[in-house]
PDB file of C-alpha atoms in Angstrom:
ATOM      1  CA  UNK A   8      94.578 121.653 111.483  1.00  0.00           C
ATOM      2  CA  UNK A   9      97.125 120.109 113.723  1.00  0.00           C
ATOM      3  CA  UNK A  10      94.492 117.530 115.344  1.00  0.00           C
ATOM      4  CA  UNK A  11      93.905 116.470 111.616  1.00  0.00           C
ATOM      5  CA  UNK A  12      97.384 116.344 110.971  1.00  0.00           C
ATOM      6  CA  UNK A  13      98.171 113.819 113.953  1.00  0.00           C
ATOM      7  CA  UNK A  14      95.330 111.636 113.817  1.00  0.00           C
ATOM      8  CA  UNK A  15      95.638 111.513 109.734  1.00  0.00           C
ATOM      9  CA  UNK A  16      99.355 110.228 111.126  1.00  0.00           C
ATOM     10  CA  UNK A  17      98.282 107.856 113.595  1.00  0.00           C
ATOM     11  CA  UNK A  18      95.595 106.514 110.850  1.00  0.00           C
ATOM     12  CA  UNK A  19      98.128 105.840 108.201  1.00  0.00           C
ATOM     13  CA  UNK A  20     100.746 103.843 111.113  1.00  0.00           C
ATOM     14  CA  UNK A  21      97.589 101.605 112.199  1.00  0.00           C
ATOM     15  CA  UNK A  22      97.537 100.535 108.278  1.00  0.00           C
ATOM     16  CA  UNK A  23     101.189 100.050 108.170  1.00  0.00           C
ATOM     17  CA  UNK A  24     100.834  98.012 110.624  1.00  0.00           C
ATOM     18  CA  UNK A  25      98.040  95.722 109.702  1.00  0.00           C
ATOM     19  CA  UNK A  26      99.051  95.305 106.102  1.00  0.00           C
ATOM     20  CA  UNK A  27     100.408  92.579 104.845  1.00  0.00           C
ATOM     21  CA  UNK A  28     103.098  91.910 102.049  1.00  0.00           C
ATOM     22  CA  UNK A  29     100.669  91.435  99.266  1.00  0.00           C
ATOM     23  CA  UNK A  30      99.115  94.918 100.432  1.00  0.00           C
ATOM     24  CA  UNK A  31     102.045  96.490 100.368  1.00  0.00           C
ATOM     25  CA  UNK A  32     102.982  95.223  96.849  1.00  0.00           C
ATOM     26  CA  UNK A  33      99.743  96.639  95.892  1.00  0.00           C
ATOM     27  CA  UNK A  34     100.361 100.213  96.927  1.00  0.00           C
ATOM     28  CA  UNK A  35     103.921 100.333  95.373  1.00  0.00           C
ATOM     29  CA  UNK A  36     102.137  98.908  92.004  1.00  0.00           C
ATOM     30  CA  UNK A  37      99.990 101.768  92.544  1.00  0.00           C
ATOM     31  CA  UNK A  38     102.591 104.305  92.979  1.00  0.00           C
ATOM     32  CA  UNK A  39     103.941 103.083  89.661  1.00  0.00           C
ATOM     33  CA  UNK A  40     101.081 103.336  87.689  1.00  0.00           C
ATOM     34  CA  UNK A  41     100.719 107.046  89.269  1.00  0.00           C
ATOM     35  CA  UNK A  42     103.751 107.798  87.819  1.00  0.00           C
ATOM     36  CA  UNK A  43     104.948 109.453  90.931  1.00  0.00           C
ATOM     37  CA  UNK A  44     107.733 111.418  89.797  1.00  0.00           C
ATOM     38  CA  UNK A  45     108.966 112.873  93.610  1.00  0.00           C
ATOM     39  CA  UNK A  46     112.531 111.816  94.355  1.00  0.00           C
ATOM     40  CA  UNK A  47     110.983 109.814  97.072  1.00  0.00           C
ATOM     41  CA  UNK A  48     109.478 106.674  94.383  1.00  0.00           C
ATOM     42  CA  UNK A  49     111.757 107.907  91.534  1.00  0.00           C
ATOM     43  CA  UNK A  50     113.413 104.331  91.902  1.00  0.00           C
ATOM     44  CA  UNK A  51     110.170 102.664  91.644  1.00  0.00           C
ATOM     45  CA  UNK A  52     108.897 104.454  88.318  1.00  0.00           C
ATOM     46  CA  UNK A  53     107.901 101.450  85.534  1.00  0.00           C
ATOM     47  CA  UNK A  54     105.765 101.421  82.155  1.00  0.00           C
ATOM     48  CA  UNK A  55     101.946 102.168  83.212  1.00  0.00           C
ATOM     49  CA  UNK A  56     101.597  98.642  80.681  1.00  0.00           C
ATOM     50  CA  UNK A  57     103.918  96.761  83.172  1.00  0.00           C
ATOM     51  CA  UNK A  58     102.442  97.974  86.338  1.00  0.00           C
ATOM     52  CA  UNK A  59      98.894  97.025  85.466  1.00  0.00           C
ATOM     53  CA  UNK A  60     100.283  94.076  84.127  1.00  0.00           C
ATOM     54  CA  UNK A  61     101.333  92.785  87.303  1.00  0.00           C
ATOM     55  CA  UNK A  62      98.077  94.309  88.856  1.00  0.00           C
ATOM     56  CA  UNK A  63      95.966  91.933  86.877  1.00  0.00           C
ATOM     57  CA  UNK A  64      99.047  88.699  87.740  1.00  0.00           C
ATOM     58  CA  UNK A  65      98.679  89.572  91.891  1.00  0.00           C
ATOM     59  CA  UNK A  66      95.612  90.136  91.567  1.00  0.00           C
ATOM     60  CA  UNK A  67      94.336  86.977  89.406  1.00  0.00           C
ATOM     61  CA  UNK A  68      97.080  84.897  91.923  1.00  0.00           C
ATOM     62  CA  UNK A  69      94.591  85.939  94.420  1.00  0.00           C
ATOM     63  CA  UNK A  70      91.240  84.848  92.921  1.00  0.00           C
ATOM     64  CA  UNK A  71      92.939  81.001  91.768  1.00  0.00           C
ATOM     65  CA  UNK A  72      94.363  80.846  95.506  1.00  0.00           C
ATOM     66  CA  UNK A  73      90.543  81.217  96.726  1.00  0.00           C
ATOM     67  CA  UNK A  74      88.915  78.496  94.307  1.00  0.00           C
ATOM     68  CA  UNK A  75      91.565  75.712  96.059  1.00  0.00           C
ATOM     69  CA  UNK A  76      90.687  76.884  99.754  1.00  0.00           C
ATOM     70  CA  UNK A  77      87.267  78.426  99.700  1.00  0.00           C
ATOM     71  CA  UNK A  78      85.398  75.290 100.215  1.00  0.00           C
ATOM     72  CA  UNK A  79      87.361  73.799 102.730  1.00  0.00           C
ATOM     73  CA  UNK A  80      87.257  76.832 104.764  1.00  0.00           C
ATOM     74  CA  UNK A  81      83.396  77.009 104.419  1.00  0.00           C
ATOM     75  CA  UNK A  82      83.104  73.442 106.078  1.00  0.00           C
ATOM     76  CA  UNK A  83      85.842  74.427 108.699  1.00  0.00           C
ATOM     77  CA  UNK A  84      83.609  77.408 109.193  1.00  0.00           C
ATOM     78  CA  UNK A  85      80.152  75.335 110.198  1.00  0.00           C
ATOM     79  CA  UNK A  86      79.330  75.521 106.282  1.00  0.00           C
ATOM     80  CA  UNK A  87      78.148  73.350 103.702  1.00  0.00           C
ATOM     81  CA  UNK A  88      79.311  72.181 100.061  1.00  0.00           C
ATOM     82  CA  UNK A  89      75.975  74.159  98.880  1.00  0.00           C
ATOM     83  CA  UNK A  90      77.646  77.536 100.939  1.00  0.00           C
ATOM     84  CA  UNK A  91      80.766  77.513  99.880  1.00  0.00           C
ATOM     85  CA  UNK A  92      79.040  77.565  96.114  1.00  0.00           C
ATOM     86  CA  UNK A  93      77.077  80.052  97.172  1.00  0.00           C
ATOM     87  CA  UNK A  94      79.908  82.177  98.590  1.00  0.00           C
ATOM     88  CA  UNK A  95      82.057  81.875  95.578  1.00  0.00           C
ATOM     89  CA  UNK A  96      79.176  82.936  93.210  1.00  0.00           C
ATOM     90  CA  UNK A  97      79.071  85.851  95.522  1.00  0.00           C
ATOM     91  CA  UNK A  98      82.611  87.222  93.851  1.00  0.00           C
ATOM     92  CA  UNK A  99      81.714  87.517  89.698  1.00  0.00           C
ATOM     93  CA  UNK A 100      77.819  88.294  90.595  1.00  0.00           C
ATOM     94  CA  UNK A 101      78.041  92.038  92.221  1.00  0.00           C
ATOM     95  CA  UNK A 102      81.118  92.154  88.816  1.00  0.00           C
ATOM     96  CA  UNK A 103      77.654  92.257  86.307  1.00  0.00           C
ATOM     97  CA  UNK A 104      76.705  95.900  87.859  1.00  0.00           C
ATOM     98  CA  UNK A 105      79.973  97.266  89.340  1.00  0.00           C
ATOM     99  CA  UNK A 106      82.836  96.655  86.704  1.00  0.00           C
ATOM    100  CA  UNK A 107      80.602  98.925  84.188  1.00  0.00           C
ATOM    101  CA  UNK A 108      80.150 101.772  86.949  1.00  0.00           C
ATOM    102  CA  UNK A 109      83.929 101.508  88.037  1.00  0.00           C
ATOM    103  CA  UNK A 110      84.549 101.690  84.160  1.00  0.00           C
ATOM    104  CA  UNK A 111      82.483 104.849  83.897  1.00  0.00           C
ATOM    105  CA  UNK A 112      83.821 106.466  87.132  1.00  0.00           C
ATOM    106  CA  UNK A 113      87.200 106.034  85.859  1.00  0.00           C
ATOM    107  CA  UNK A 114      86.146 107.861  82.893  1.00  0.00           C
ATOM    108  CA  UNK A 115      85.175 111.059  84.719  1.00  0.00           C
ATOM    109  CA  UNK A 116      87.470 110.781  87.988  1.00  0.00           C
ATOM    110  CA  UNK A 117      90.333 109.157  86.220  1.00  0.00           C
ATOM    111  CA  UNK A 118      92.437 105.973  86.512  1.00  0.00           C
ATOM    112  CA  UNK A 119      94.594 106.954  89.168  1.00  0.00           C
ATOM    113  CA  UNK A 120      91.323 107.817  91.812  1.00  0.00           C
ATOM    114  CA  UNK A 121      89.148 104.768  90.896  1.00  0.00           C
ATOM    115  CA  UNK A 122      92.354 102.720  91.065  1.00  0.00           C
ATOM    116  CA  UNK A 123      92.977 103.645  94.993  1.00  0.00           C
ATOM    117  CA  UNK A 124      89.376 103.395  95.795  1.00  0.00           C
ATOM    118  CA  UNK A 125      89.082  99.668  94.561  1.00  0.00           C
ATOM    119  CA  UNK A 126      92.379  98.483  96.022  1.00  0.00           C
ATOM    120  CA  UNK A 127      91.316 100.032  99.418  1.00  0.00           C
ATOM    121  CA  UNK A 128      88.466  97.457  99.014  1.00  0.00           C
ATOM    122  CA  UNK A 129      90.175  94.508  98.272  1.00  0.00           C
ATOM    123  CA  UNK A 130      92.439  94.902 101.157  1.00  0.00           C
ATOM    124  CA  UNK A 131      89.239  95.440 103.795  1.00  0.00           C
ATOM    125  CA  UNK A 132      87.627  92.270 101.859  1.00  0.00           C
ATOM    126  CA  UNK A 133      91.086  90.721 102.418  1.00  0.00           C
ATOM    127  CA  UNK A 134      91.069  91.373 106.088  1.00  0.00           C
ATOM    128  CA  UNK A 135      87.643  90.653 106.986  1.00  0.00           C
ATOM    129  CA  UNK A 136      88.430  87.093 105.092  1.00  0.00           C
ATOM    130  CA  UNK A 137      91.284  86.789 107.801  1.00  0.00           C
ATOM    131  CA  UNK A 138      89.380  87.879 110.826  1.00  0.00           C
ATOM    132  CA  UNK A 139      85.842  86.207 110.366  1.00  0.00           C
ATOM    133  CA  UNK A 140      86.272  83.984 113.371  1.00  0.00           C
ATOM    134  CA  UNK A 141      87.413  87.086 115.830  1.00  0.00           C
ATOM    135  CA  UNK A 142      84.482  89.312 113.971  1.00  0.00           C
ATOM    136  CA  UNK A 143      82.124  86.634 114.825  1.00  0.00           C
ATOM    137  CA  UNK A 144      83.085  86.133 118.765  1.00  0.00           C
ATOM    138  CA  UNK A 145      83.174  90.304 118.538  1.00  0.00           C
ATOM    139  CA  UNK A 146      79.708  90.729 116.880  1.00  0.00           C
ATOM    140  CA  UNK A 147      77.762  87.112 117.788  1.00  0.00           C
ATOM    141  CA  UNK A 148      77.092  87.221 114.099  1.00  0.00           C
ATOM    142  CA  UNK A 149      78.067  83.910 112.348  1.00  0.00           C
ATOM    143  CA  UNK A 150      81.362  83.723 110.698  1.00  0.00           C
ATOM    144  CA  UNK A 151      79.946  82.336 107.303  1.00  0.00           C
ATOM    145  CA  UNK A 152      78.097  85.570 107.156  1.00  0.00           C
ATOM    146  CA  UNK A 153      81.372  87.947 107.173  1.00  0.00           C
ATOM    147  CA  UNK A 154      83.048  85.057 105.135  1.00  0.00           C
ATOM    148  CA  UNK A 155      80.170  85.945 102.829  1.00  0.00           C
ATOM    149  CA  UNK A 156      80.564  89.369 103.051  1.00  0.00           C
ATOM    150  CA  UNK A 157      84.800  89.394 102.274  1.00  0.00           C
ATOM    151  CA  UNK A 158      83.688  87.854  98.721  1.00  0.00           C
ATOM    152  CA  UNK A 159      80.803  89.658  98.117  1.00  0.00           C
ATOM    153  CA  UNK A 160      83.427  93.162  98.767  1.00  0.00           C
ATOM    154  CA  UNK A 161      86.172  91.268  97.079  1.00  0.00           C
ATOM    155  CA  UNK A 162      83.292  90.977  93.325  1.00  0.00           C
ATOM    156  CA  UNK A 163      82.256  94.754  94.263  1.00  0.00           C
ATOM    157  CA  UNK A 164      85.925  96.138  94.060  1.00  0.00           C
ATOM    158  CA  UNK A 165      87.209  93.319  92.118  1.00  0.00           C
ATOM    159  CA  UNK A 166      87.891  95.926  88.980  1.00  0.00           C
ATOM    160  CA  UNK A 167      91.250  95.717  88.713  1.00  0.00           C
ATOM    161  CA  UNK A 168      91.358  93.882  85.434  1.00  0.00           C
ATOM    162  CA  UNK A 169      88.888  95.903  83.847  1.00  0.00           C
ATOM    163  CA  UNK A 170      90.452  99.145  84.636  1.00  0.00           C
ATOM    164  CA  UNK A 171      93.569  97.557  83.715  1.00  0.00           C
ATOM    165  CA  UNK A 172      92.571  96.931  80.390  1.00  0.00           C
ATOM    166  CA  UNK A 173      91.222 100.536  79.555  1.00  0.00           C
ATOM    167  CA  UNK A 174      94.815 101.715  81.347  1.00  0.00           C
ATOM    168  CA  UNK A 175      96.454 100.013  78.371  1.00  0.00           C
ATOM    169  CA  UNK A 176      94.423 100.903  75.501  1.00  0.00           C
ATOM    170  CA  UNK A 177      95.099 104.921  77.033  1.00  0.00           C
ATOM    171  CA  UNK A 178      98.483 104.207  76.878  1.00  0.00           C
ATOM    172  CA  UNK A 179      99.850 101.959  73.718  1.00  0.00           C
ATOM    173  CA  UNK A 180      99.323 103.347  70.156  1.00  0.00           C
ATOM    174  CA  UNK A 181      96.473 101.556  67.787  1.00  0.00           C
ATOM    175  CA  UNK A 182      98.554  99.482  66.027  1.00  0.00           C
ATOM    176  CA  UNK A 183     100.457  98.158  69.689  1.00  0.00           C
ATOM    177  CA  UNK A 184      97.003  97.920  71.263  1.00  0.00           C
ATOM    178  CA  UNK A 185      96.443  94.320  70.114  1.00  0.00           C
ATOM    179  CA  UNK A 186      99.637  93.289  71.708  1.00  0.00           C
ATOM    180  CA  UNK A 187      99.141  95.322  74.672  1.00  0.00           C
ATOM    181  CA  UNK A 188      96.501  93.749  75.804  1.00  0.00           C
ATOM    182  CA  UNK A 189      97.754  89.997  74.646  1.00  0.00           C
ATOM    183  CA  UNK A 190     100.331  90.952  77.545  1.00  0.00           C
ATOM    184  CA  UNK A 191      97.310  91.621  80.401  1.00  0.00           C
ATOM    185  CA  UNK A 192      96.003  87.933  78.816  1.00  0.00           C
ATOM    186  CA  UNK A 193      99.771  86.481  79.695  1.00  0.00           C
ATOM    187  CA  UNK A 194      99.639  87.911  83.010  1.00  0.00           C
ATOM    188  CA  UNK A 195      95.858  86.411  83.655  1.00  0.00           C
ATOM    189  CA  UNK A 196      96.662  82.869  82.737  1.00  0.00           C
ATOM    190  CA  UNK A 197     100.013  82.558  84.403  1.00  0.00           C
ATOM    191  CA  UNK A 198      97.884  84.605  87.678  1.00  0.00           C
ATOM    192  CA  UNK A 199      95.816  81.605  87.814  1.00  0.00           C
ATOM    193  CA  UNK A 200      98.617  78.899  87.105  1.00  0.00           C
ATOM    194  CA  UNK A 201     100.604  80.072  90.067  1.00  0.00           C
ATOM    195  CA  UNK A 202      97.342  80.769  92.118  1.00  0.00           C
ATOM    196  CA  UNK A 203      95.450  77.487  92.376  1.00  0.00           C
ATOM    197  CA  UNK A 204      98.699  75.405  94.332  1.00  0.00           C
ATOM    198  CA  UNK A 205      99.796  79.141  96.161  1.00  0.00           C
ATOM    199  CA  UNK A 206      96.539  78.830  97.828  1.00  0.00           C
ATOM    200  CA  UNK A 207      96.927  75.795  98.821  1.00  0.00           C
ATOM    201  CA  UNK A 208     100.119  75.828 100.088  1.00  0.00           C
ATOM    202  CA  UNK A 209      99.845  79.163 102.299  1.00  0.00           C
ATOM    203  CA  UNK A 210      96.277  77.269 103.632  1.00  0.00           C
ATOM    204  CA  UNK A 211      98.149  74.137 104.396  1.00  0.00           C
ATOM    205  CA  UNK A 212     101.554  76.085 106.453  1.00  0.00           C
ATOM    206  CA  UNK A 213      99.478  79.188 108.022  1.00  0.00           C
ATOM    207  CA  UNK A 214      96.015  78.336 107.349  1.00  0.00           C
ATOM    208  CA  UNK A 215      92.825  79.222 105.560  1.00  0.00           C
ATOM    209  CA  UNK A 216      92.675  82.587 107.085  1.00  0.00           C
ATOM    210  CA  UNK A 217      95.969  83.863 106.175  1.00  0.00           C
ATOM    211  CA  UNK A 218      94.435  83.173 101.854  1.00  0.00           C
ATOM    212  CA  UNK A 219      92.538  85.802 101.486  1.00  0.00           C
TER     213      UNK A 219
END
């Protein structure tokens, strides 16, 4: 019990440490939407509609940041135009077949589980977007083909939205529902108005890598 102990510690520092802002943002959303009512996040404790709210804003600032940046990176990558559409069609394809499982999973595991299993993904689809050059000198495998493989994660655990929507019907009254979910619609459209020219800012100071 003690090995477990340590290397569960020495697990949870090596993510600390390889996490960036946005990740961390994610988990204290998270923690909100828990409702973690320990001392420890007391100070953090929000509406469940608020927290998802700003699930589906970060989360929809993410996707507009990759429309900007995607094909450019492609190219820079040894790509072509025809890739890069490829590799972008590779995000709302796997969405047809997962977002209905997710939906059901949520359903019998609850929110709060299906909600920390998707955002693990996006963060490893985030990271292998960052580090498909190294993985490629690593593996010998082309760095299109983990480029590839960062969207095609990023449409498998890209459920967010969807789970944020059943979150708020759960938790807002009939007649509120309407207007409950008018807010997730706010926080989608201003996601991808302050996405598109984020993304292409952060590519143009720190690089294409550093978007995902």
């Amino acid at each position: 019990m003690r090995v477990k102990q340590v290397t569960g510690r020495k697990v949870l520092v090596f993510f600390e440490r390889i996490l960036d802002i946005r990740t961390q943002f994610r988990a204290m959303i998270f923690r909100a939407l828990c409702r973690d009512t320990s001392d420890r996040y007391a100070w953090f404790i929000m509406p469940p509609l608020i927290a998802v709210a700003l699930v589906v804003f970060f989360e929809i600032v993410s996707l507009g940041a990759i429309f900007p940046t995607l094909p450019r990176y492609t190219v820079d990558l040894g790509g072509t135009a025809l890739l890069a559409g490829i590799i972008m069609a590779l995000v709302p394809a796997p969405k047809i077949f997962s977002n209905p499982l997710w939906g059901k999973f949520s359903d019998r595991l609850g929110r709060k589980r299906v909600f920390s299993m998707i955002m693990f993904g996006a963060i490893i689809s985030s990271a292998v977007w960052a580090l498909a050059k190294p993985l490629s000198v690593v593996t010998g495998i082309s760095p299109l083909f983990w480029l590839g493989g960062s969207r095609l994660l990023a449409g498998v655990f890209g459920a967010q939205a969807t789970l944020a929507f059943a979150v708020a019907s759960d938790v807002t009254r009939p007649e509120k529902r309407t207007a409950a979910l008018g807010l997730l619609g706010v926080a989608f459209g201003v996601g991808l108005t302050v996405g598109f020219p984020l993304g292409g800012v952060v590519a143009e100071r720190w690089g294409y890598p550093a978007v995902g």
